mmCIF file of C-alpha atoms in Angstrom:
data_model
loop_
_atom_site.group_PDB
_atom_site.id
_atom_site.type_symbol
_atom_site.label_atom_id
_atom_site.label_comp_id
_atom_site.label_asym_id
_atom_site.label_seq_id
_atom_site.Cartn_x
_atom_site.Cartn_y
_atom_site.Cartn_z
ATOM 1 C CA MET T 1 37.662 162.991 82.217
ATOM 2 C CA ASN T 2 40.147 163.550 85.066
ATOM 3 C CA ALA T 3 43.886 163.211 84.524
ATOM 4 C CA ASP T 4 44.251 159.810 86.251
ATOM 5 C CA LYS T 5 41.546 158.365 84.037
ATOM 6 C CA ARG T 6 43.067 159.874 80.905
ATOM 7 C CA TRP T 7 46.466 158.277 81.581
ATOM 8 C CA ILE T 8 44.925 154.891 82.329
ATOM 9 C CA GLU T 9 42.967 154.994 79.070
ATOM 10 C CA ARG T 10 46.156 155.926 77.248
ATOM 11 C CA VAL T 11 48.211 153.023 78.637
ATOM 12 C CA ILE T 12 45.383 150.608 77.786
ATOM 13 C CA GLN T 13 45.473 151.833 74.171
ATOM 14 C CA MET T 14 49.285 151.566 74.130
ATOM 15 C CA ALA T 15 48.969 147.958 75.348
ATOM 16 C CA VAL T 16 46.468 147.174 72.567
ATOM 17 C CA ASP T 17 48.811 148.699 69.970
ATOM 18 C CA ASN T 18 51.731 146.707 71.379
ATOM 19 C CA VAL T 19 49.973 143.438 70.552
ATOM 20 C CA GLU T 20 49.905 144.458 66.893
ATOM 21 C CA ARG T 21 53.708 144.649 67.073
ATOM 22 C CA GLY T 22 53.776 140.979 68.119
ATOM 23 C CA GLU T 23 54.547 141.769 71.743
ATOM 24 C CA ASP T 24 52.716 141.204 75.026
ATOM 25 C CA PRO T 25 49.718 143.352 76.031
ATOM 26 C CA PHE T 26 51.344 145.697 78.548
ATOM 27 C CA ALA T 27 52.246 149.392 78.607
ATOM 28 C CA ALA T 28 53.204 152.006 81.201
ATOM 29 C CA LEU T 29 53.778 155.737 81.611
ATOM 30 C CA VAL T 30 55.641 157.760 84.227
ATOM 31 C CA VAL T 31 53.952 161.124 84.704
ATOM 32 C CA ARG T 32 55.196 164.173 86.575
ATOM 33 C CA GLY T 33 52.525 166.803 87.109
ATOM 34 C CA ASP T 34 50.753 166.810 83.748
ATOM 35 C CA ARG T 35 53.772 165.734 81.694
ATOM 36 C CA VAL T 36 54.832 162.264 80.549
ATOM 37 C CA VAL T 37 58.518 161.816 81.440
ATOM 38 C CA GLY T 38 58.840 158.115 80.628
ATOM 39 C CA SER T 39 56.968 155.615 78.515
ATOM 40 C CA GLY T 40 57.358 151.873 78.037
ATOM 41 C CA ILE T 41 55.847 148.912 76.199
ATOM 42 C CA ASN T 42 56.772 145.267 76.781
ATOM 43 C CA CYS T 43 59.236 144.123 74.156
ATOM 44 C CA THR T 44 60.741 140.987 75.658
ATOM 45 C CA HIS T 45 60.187 138.915 72.506
ATOM 46 C CA GLN T 46 61.947 141.078 69.962
ATOM 47 C CA SER T 47 64.751 142.154 72.301
ATOM 48 C CA HIS T 48 65.355 138.727 73.970
ATOM 49 C CA ASP T 49 65.512 140.831 77.150
ATOM 50 C CA PRO T 50 63.354 139.340 79.937
ATOM 51 C CA SER T 51 63.636 142.643 81.814
ATOM 52 C CA ALA T 52 62.096 144.653 78.951
ATOM 53 C CA HIS T 53 58.778 145.132 80.745
ATOM 54 C CA ALA T 54 56.727 148.286 80.213
ATOM 55 C CA GLU T 55 57.084 149.606 83.772
ATOM 56 C CA LEU T 56 60.840 149.025 83.991
ATOM 57 C CA LEU T 57 61.425 150.706 80.619
ATOM 58 C CA ALA T 58 59.175 153.661 81.553
ATOM 59 C CA ILE T 59 61.087 154.093 84.830
ATOM 60 C CA ARG T 60 64.462 153.928 83.063
ATOM 61 C CA GLU T 61 63.337 156.512 80.500
ATOM 62 C CA ALA T 62 61.972 158.831 83.202
ATOM 63 C CA CYS T 63 65.266 158.652 85.115
ATOM 64 C CA ARG T 64 67.227 159.443 81.955
ATOM 65 C CA THR T 65 64.901 162.362 81.165
ATOM 66 C CA LEU T 66 65.010 163.842 84.664
ATOM 67 C CA GLU T 67 68.657 162.837 85.286
ATOM 68 C CA THR T 68 67.862 161.331 88.672
ATOM 69 C CA PRO T 69 67.081 157.852 90.019
ATOM 70 C CA ASP T 70 64.499 159.458 92.377
ATOM 71 C CA LEU T 71 60.966 159.572 90.966
ATOM 72 C CA SER T 72 59.222 160.431 94.240
ATOM 73 C CA ASP T 73 57.446 163.364 92.598
ATOM 74 C CA CYS T 74 56.158 161.144 89.760
ATOM 75 C CA GLU T 75 53.356 158.619 89.352
ATOM 76 C CA LEU T 76 53.347 155.417 87.361
ATOM 77 C CA TYR T 77 50.380 154.306 85.257
ATOM 78 C CA ALA T 78 50.333 150.714 84.048
ATOM 79 C CA SER T 79 47.860 148.648 82.050
ATOM 80 C CA GLY T 80 48.477 145.702 84.390
ATOM 81 C CA GLU T 81 49.515 145.149 88.000
ATOM 82 C CA PRO T 82 53.326 145.255 88.138
ATOM 83 C CA CYS T 83 55.259 141.987 88.471
ATOM 84 C CA PRO T 84 57.797 141.590 91.338
ATOM 85 C CA MET T 85 60.672 142.753 89.123
ATOM 86 C CA CYS T 86 58.874 145.968 88.166
ATOM 87 C CA MET T 87 57.589 146.396 91.728
ATOM 88 C CA GLY T 88 61.219 146.199 92.900
ATOM 89 C CA ALA T 89 62.188 148.924 90.429
ATOM 90 C CA ILE T 90 59.213 151.000 91.671
ATOM 91 C CA TYR T 91 60.597 150.797 95.239
ATOM 92 C CA TRP T 92 64.123 151.702 94.179
ATOM 93 C CA ALA T 93 62.864 154.661 92.114
ATOM 94 C CA LYS T 94 60.585 155.704 95.026
ATOM 95 C CA LEU T 95 57.591 156.375 92.781
ATOM 96 C CA GLY T 96 54.985 158.577 94.500
ATOM 97 C CA ALA T 97 52.074 156.319 93.524
ATOM 98 C CA VAL T 98 51.111 153.512 91.150
ATOM 99 C CA TYR T 99 47.830 153.268 89.212
ATOM 100 C CA TYR T 100 46.955 150.171 87.226
ATOM 101 C CA ALA T 101 43.961 148.885 85.255
ATOM 102 C CA CYS T 102 44.101 145.076 85.443
ATOM 103 C CA GLY T 103 44.912 143.131 88.592
ATOM 104 C CA LYS T 104 46.473 139.657 88.770
ATOM 105 C CA ALA T 105 43.063 137.992 88.513
ATOM 106 C CA ASP T 106 42.052 139.973 85.387
ATOM 107 C CA ALA T 107 45.376 139.103 83.775
ATOM 108 C CA ALA T 108 44.923 135.418 84.619
ATOM 109 C CA ASP T 109 41.316 135.267 83.361
ATOM 110 C CA GLY T 110 42.172 137.393 80.357
ATOM 111 C CA ALA T 111 44.980 135.347 78.903
ATOM 112 C CA GLY T 112 46.904 133.444 81.554
ATOM 113 C CA PHE T 113 49.286 136.336 82.204
ATOM 114 C CA GLY T 114 48.401 136.410 85.895
ATOM 115 C CA ASP T 115 49.858 132.995 86.687
ATOM 116 C CA PRO T 116 53.539 133.939 86.863
ATOM 117 C CA LEU T 117 52.571 137.018 88.877
ATOM 118 C CA HIS T 118 50.783 134.872 91.460
ATOM 119 C CA SER T 119 53.545 132.280 91.642
ATOM 120 C CA PHE T 120 56.481 134.729 91.665
ATOM 121 C CA TYR T 121 54.938 136.817 94.450
ATOM 122 C CA ALA T 122 54.105 133.699 96.492
ATOM 123 C CA ASP T 123 57.562 132.214 95.939
ATOM 124 C CA MET T 124 59.369 135.389 96.980
ATOM 125 C CA ALA T 125 57.297 135.698 100.142
ATOM 126 C CA GLY T 126 58.683 132.346 101.318
ATOM 127 C CA PRO T 127 62.112 131.557 102.724
ATOM 128 C CA LEU T 128 65.128 131.460 100.407
ATOM 129 C CA GLU T 129 65.672 127.718 100.866
ATOM 130 C CA LYS T 130 62.178 126.974 99.553
ATOM 131 C CA ARG T 131 62.309 129.038 96.372
ATOM 132 C CA SER T 132 61.416 127.355 93.091
ATOM 133 C CA ILE T 133 64.837 128.416 91.779
ATOM 134 C CA PRO T 134 67.592 126.861 93.929
ATOM 135 C CA MET T 135 69.341 129.567 95.976
ATOM 136 C CA ARG T 136 72.611 128.757 97.689
ATOM 137 C CA LYS T 137 74.574 130.945 100.067
ATOM 138 C CA MET T 138 78.283 130.265 99.663
ATOM 139 C CA ASP T 139 80.768 131.165 102.299
ATOM 140 C CA SER T 140 83.964 133.059 101.624
ATOM 141 C CA ASP T 141 86.527 134.642 103.942
ATOM 142 C CA ARG T 142 86.389 137.734 101.742
ATOM 143 C CA LYS T 143 82.612 138.073 101.535
ATOM 144 C CA LEU T 144 82.503 141.277 103.630
ATOM 145 C CA GLU T 145 85.456 142.864 101.829
ATOM 146 C CA PRO T 146 83.279 144.875 99.362
ATOM 147 C CA PHE T 147 81.374 146.457 102.289
ATOM 148 C CA ARG T 148 84.599 147.153 104.212
ATOM 149 C CA VAL T 149 86.129 148.946 101.222
ATOM 150 C CA TRP T 150 82.863 150.828 100.645
ATOM 151 C CA LYS T 151 82.735 152.062 104.272
ATOM 152 C CA GLU T 152 86.399 153.091 104.103
ATOM 153 C CA ARG T 153 85.731 155.112 100.966
ATOM 154 C CA GLN T 154 82.648 156.724 102.528
ATOM 155 C CA ALA T 155 84.673 157.696 105.608
ATOM 156 C CA ARG T 156 87.400 159.176 103.371
ATOM 157 C CA ALA T 157 84.806 161.172 101.410
ATOM 158 C CA ASP T 158 83.172 162.385 104.648
ATOM 159 C CA GLY T 159 86.617 163.454 105.922
ATOM 160 C CA GLU T 160 87.247 165.472 102.769
ATOM 161 C CA HIS T 161 83.947 167.288 103.187
ATOM 162 C CA THR T 162 84.504 168.421 106.765
ATOM 163 C CA MET J 1 89.241 125.357 94.200
ATOM 164 C CA ASN J 2 86.016 124.153 92.605
ATOM 165 C CA ALA J 3 84.246 126.182 89.915
ATOM 166 C CA ASP J 4 81.433 127.520 92.185
ATOM 167 C CA LYS J 5 83.983 128.818 94.625
ATOM 168 C CA ARG J 6 86.083 130.382 91.873
ATOM 169 C CA TRP J 7 83.102 132.346 90.483
ATOM 170 C CA ILE J 8 82.088 133.543 93.943
ATOM 171 C CA GLU J 9 85.616 134.784 94.632
ATOM 172 C CA ARG J 10 85.609 136.539 91.274
ATOM 173 C CA VAL J 11 82.311 138.413 91.894
ATOM 174 C CA ILE J 12 83.557 139.468 95.343
ATOM 175 C CA GLN J 13 86.655 140.980 93.719
ATOM 176 C CA MET J 14 84.516 142.659 91.046
ATOM 177 C CA ALA J 15 82.386 144.180 93.826
ATOM 178 C CA VAL J 16 85.515 145.486 95.599
ATOM 179 C CA ASP J 17 86.771 147.019 92.333
ATOM 180 C CA ASN J 18 83.347 148.596 91.726
ATOM 181 C CA VAL J 19 83.657 150.629 94.923
ATOM 182 C CA GLU J 20 86.803 152.243 93.535
ATOM 183 C CA ARG J 21 84.667 153.471 90.625
ATOM 184 C CA GLY J 22 82.430 155.292 93.129
ATOM 185 C CA GLU J 23 79.620 152.772 92.838
ATOM 186 C CA ASP J 24 77.942 150.349 95.254
ATOM 187 C CA PRO J 25 79.690 147.119 96.354
ATOM 188 C CA PHE J 26 77.842 144.581 94.189
ATOM 189 C CA ALA J 27 78.721 142.426 91.189
ATOM 190 C CA ALA J 28 77.286 139.414 89.362
ATOM 191 C CA LEU J 29 78.115 136.867 86.669
ATOM 192 C CA VAL J 30 75.945 134.579 84.560
ATOM 193 C CA VAL J 31 77.813 131.374 83.790
ATOM 194 C CA ARG J 32 76.938 128.616 81.321
ATOM 195 C CA GLY J 33 79.020 125.488 81.754
ATOM 196 C CA ASP J 34 82.475 126.933 82.344
ATOM 197 C CA ARG J 35 81.950 130.125 80.354
ATOM 198 C CA VAL J 36 80.876 133.582 81.523
ATOM 199 C CA VAL J 37 78.032 134.742 79.260
ATOM 200 C CA GLY J 38 77.023 137.859 81.180
ATOM 201 C CA SER J 39 78.646 140.137 83.692
ATOM 202 C CA GLY J 40 77.339 143.110 85.688
ATOM 203 C CA ILE J 41 78.376 145.663 88.297
ATOM 204 C CA ASN J 42 76.036 148.086 90.055
ATOM 205 C CA CYS J 43 76.175 151.483 88.378
ATOM 206 C CA THR J 44 73.022 153.218 89.565
ATOM 207 C CA HIS J 45 74.870 156.381 90.617
ATOM 208 C CA GLN J 46 76.648 157.226 87.394
ATOM 209 C CA SER J 47 73.796 156.120 85.121
ATOM 210 C CA HIS J 48 70.891 157.582 87.196
ATOM 211 C CA ASP J 49 69.257 154.232 86.431
ATOM 212 C CA PRO J 50 67.786 152.614 89.574
ATOM 213 C CA SER J 51 67.518 149.323 87.675
ATOM 214 C CA ALA J 52 71.269 149.190 86.940
ATOM 215 C CA HIS J 53 71.939 146.445 89.489
ATOM 216 C CA ALA J 54 74.672 143.877 88.903
ATOM 217 C CA GLU J 55 72.331 140.884 88.563
ATOM 218 C CA LEU J 56 69.901 142.588 86.186
ATOM 219 C CA LEU J 57 72.742 143.817 83.965
ATOM 220 C CA ALA J 58 74.427 140.387 83.964
ATOM 221 C CA ILE J 59 71.108 138.767 82.964
ATOM 222 C CA ARG J 60 70.526 141.306 80.195
ATOM 223 C CA GLU J 61 74.038 140.758 78.827
ATOM 224 C CA ALA J 62 73.678 136.964 78.957
ATOM 225 C CA CYS J 63 70.385 137.148 77.039
ATOM 226 C CA ARG J 64 71.968 139.378 74.392
ATOM 227 C CA THR J 65 74.961 137.034 74.104
ATOM 228 C CA LEU J 66 72.874 133.869 73.840
ATOM 229 C CA GLU J 67 70.025 135.559 71.899
ATOM 230 C CA THR J 68 67.365 134.118 74.168
ATOM 231 C CA PRO J 69 65.448 135.287 77.248
ATOM 232 C CA ASP J 70 65.716 131.723 78.639
ATOM 233 C CA LEU J 71 68.739 131.163 80.890
ATOM 234 C CA SER J 72 67.583 127.856 82.353
ATOM 235 C CA ASP J 73 70.909 126.234 81.452
ATOM 236 C CA CYS J 74 72.859 129.007 83.206
ATOM 237 C CA GLU J 75 73.717 129.872 86.810
ATOM 238 C CA LEU J 76 73.963 133.276 88.427
ATOM 239 C CA TYR J 77 76.717 134.187 90.893
ATOM 240 C CA ALA J 78 76.238 137.347 92.941
ATOM 241 C CA SER J 79 78.271 139.041 95.654
ATOM 242 C CA GLY J 80 75.043 139.777 97.549
ATOM 243 C CA GLU J 81 71.582 138.258 97.923
ATOM 244 C CA PRO J 82 69.455 139.574 95.045
ATOM 245 C CA CYS J 83 66.871 142.307 95.739
ATOM 246 C CA PRO J 84 63.223 141.734 94.736
ATOM 247 C CA MET J 85 63.750 143.476 91.387
ATOM 248 C CA CYS J 86 66.679 141.222 90.484
ATOM 249 C CA MET J 87 64.890 138.190 91.921
ATOM 250 C CA GLY J 88 61.964 138.986 89.606
ATOM 251 C CA ALA J 89 64.352 139.097 86.627
ATOM 252 C CA ILE J 90 65.843 135.776 87.791
ATOM 253 C CA TYR J 91 62.365 134.184 87.653
ATOM 254 C CA TRP J 92 61.571 135.618 84.223
ATOM 255 C CA ALA J 93 64.939 134.468 82.852
ATOM 256 C CA LYS J 94 64.425 131.037 84.495
ATOM 257 C CA LEU J 95 68.003 130.837 85.820
ATOM 258 C CA GLY J 96 68.990 127.275 86.726
ATOM 259 C CA ALA J 97 70.409 128.279 90.120
ATOM 260 C CA VAL J 98 71.603 131.275 92.103
ATOM 261 C CA TYR J 99 74.747 131.394 94.282
ATOM 262 C CA TYR J 100 75.503 134.401 96.476
ATOM 263 C CA ALA J 101 78.107 135.342 99.088
ATOM 264 C CA CYS J 102 76.405 137.827 101.441
ATOM 265 C CA GLY J 103 72.874 137.459 102.735
ATOM 266 C CA LYS J 104 70.553 140.276 103.827
ATOM 267 C CA ALA J 105 71.946 140.229 107.365
ATOM 268 C CA ASP J 106 75.587 140.482 106.192
ATOM 269 C CA ALA J 107 74.643 143.380 103.923
ATOM 270 C CA ALA J 108 72.832 145.140 106.783
ATOM 271 C CA ASP J 109 75.669 144.624 109.288
ATOM 272 C CA GLY J 110 78.260 145.447 106.661
ATOM 273 C CA ALA J 111 77.023 148.825 105.539
ATOM 274 C CA GLY J 112 73.250 149.178 105.908
ATOM 275 C CA PHE J 113 72.592 147.756 102.438
ATOM 276 C CA GLY J 114 70.367 145.021 103.850
ATOM 277 C CA ASP J 115 67.664 147.376 105.100
ATOM 278 C CA PRO J 116 65.886 148.066 101.794
ATOM 279 C CA LEU J 117 66.114 144.346 100.982
ATOM 280 C CA HIS J 118 64.338 143.462 104.212
ATOM 281 C CA SER J 119 61.685 146.152 103.855
ATOM 282 C CA PHE J 120 61.010 145.625 100.135
ATOM 283 C CA TYR J 121 60.599 141.865 100.562
ATOM 284 C CA ALA J 122 58.323 142.350 103.591
ATOM 285 C CA ASP J 123 56.271 145.035 101.850
ATOM 286 C CA MET J 124 55.748 142.940 98.706
ATOM 287 C CA ALA J 125 54.652 139.939 100.745
ATOM 288 C CA GLY J 126 51.724 141.976 102.088
ATOM 289 C CA PRO J 127 48.486 142.947 100.345
ATOM 290 C CA LEU J 128 48.543 145.651 97.657
ATOM 291 C CA GLU J 129 46.466 148.069 99.719
ATOM 292 C CA LYS J 130 49.058 148.037 102.509
ATOM 293 C CA ARG J 131 52.152 148.713 100.412
ATOM 294 C CA SER J 132 54.423 151.577 101.436
ATOM 295 C CA ILE J 133 53.937 153.017 97.942
ATOM 296 C CA PRO J 134 50.234 153.762 97.334
ATOM 297 C CA MET J 135 48.812 151.325 94.756
ATOM 298 C CA ARG J 136 45.427 152.069 93.212
ATOM 299 C CA LYS J 137 43.447 149.846 90.876
ATOM 300 C CA MET J 138 41.474 152.004 88.458
ATOM 301 C CA ASP J 139 38.503 150.669 86.611
ATOM 302 C CA SER J 140 37.995 151.071 82.884
ATOM 303 C CA ASP J 141 35.490 149.536 80.465
ATOM 304 C CA ARG J 142 38.396 148.813 78.133
ATOM 305 C CA LYS J 143 40.739 147.254 80.692
ATOM 306 C CA LEU J 144 40.499 143.737 79.197
ATOM 307 C CA GLU J 145 40.827 144.966 75.608
ATOM 308 C CA PRO J 146 44.635 144.330 75.427
ATOM 309 C CA PHE J 147 44.128 140.685 76.466
ATOM 310 C CA ARG J 148 41.198 140.253 74.030
ATOM 311 C CA VAL J 149 43.280 141.542 71.124
ATOM 312 C CA TRP J 150 46.211 139.371 72.236
ATOM 313 C CA LYS J 151 44.073 136.211 72.320
ATOM 314 C CA GLU J 152 42.597 137.050 68.921
ATOM 315 C CA ARG J 153 46.081 137.425 67.477
ATOM 316 C CA GLN J 154 47.231 134.157 69.059
ATOM 317 C CA ALA J 155 44.193 132.347 67.582
ATOM 318 C CA ARG J 156 44.962 133.836 64.154
ATOM 319 C CA ALA J 157 48.609 132.741 64.400
ATOM 320 C CA ASP J 158 47.553 129.248 65.508
ATOM 321 C CA GLY J 159 45.128 129.065 62.538
ATOM 322 C CA GLU J 160 47.924 129.981 60.111
ATOM 323 C CA HIS J 161 50.117 127.222 61.518
ATOM 324 C CA THR J 162 47.559 124.396 61.103
#
């Protein structure tokens, strides 16, 4: 059995075990070379934390372990296709590649878990003013102030380094 | 000054203050009625955690405070338009509404922060096989096993409750 296959089989088993804990059937691993550097299982129910998805937790653990937010030399293995939140975290962490066992359709047929995935992805692909959650841009004279201060600080830091 | 406006001005100031801590210029609040139940500032640099965005942290704190993953009776105020990761968390937490000061274009003009927002949203709107991060679906005979076990457990729980 090659390494990719071994990790996928392992996350599937982790997802099965997670159900016995009363949680949802999802698990993920972040692997660097042949070493697991982060591992996660969904625990949104017991933690009340809607962000406690397997992939996000595995990414956070990997970043703590490696002391960097850059996982470009790592791969993520997940029992299911990542949701938009986890996909966003995958972009920010610059994962080298993502392998997953079940797609949206499998998750939908399997137990209805694919439905939010479909609708969230579709909703986010549309314009802000048509999102299912009302989004409102509010004007403020000071809205660019955080960026101005940030650029000023960057320029100061650059000056100190030259 | 109405309440919406007051919260927006407050997150803008929080974002300004966050720059002085050496972090990125973003902040967020989750508000329920007239009470702040969660607050967050970006701290990805000092924590090495790429998921430590203001909105995600504010949502996590609100869920801890209210002991529920359901924030449908709350509103989120953010200094900048949420990224796909935070938008995903907003869907999962079912926020009642989202108010933000700077859009993608402001963030791009302001300091280049809008670029990943644009590219992540565009990338996620496309098919999996065209994503900038390679995504590979791997087959396994056991891939549906987590869902099967989950359904079995649900049926057992339903049986116990009737």
